[in-house]
Short mmCIF file of C-alpha atoms in Angstrom, two decimals:
data_model
loop_
_atom_site.label_atom_id
_atom_site.label_comp_id
_atom_site.label_asym_id
_atom_site.label_seq_id
_atom_site.Cartn_x
_atom_site.Cartn_y
_atom_site.Cartn_z
CA MET Z 35 0.00 0.00 0.00
CA SER Z 36 1.32 3.40 -0.97
CA TYR Z 37 0.62 6.66 0.85
CA PRO Z 38 0.74 10.08 -0.81
CA THR Z 39 3.87 12.09 -0.24
CA PRO Z 40 3.20 15.18 1.90
CA THR Z 41 3.54 18.48 0.12
CA PRO Z 42 6.60 20.40 1.34
CA GLY Z 43 6.13 23.83 2.83
CA PRO Z 44 4.84 25.44 5.99
CA ARG Z 45 1.98 23.81 7.84
CA PRO Z 46 -1.08 25.97 8.44
CA GLY Z 47 -1.32 27.24 11.97
CA PRO Z 48 -4.21 28.31 14.15
CA PRO Z 49 -6.12 31.46 13.28
CA PRO Z 50 -4.67 34.75 14.60
CA GLY Z 51 -5.43 35.31 18.27
CA HIS Z 52 -6.20 31.62 18.92
CA ASN Z 53 -4.74 30.06 22.05
CA MET Z 54 -5.40 26.34 22.42
CA PHE Z 55 -4.77 26.52 26.18
CA GLN Z 56 -7.47 29.08 26.91
CA GLN Z 57 -11.14 28.35 27.38
CA SER Z 58 -13.79 30.29 25.48
CA ASP Z 59 -13.82 32.95 28.23
CA GLY Z 60 -10.07 33.52 27.70
CA GLU Z 61 -8.91 31.82 30.90
CA THR Z 62 -7.14 28.52 31.50
CA GLY Z 63 -8.74 27.89 34.87
CA HIS Z 64 -5.44 28.27 36.76
CA PRO Z 65 -4.89 31.77 38.22
CA ALA Z 66 -1.08 31.69 38.02
CA VAL Z 67 -1.13 30.57 34.38
CA ASP Z 68 -3.83 33.12 33.51
CA GLY Z 69 -1.72 35.88 35.04
CA MET Z 70 1.36 34.67 33.20
CA LEU Z 71 -0.50 34.68 29.87
CA ALA Z 72 -1.68 38.25 30.52
CA ALA Z 73 1.91 39.26 31.29
CA LEU Z 74 3.09 37.71 28.02
CA GLU Z 75 0.45 39.62 26.09
CA ASN Z 76 1.73 42.83 27.67
CA ALA Z 77 5.34 41.80 27.00
CA ALA Z 78 4.59 41.64 23.28
CA GLN Z 79 4.34 45.44 23.36
CA LEU Z 80 7.82 45.84 24.87
CA PRO Z 81 11.04 46.25 22.91
CA PRO Z 82 12.63 42.85 22.24
CA ALA Z 83 15.46 43.44 24.72
CA GLU Z 84 12.92 43.94 27.52
CA GLN Z 85 10.84 40.90 26.60
CA LEU Z 86 13.45 38.40 27.78
CA ALA Z 87 12.75 38.98 31.49
CA GLU Z 88 9.02 38.43 30.88
CA TYR Z 89 9.66 35.18 29.02
CA GLU Z 90 11.98 33.96 31.77
CA ALA Z 91 9.35 34.78 34.40
CA ALA Z 92 6.70 32.96 32.36
CA HIS Z 93 8.97 29.92 32.11
CA GLU Z 94 9.41 29.91 35.89
CA VAL Z 95 5.65 30.15 36.50
CA LEU Z 96 5.00 27.23 34.16
CA ARG Z 97 7.81 25.17 35.67
CA GLU Z 98 6.50 25.75 39.22
CA THR Z 99 2.92 25.06 38.15
CA LEU Z 100 3.84 21.77 36.50
CA ALA Z 101 5.99 20.76 39.49
CA SER Z 102 3.06 21.38 41.83
CA ILE Z 103 0.85 19.11 39.71
CA ASP Z 104 3.36 16.27 39.88
CA GLY Z 105 3.87 16.63 43.62
#
């Protein structure tokens, strides 16, 4: 049996503004993650050099949140 060869090129992504982790009301259901997502939206307005601290803080929030789920 032969399968078609996939067409090379970029894969289509979600529509603009779509976040698969947010519910229809725009929240994830976890206050720390919701706050982190809001901070990332605000960080998008900052100059790139200032965004790094926001991304590092978001990483830490997600790491701590996931660790608390495992523990």
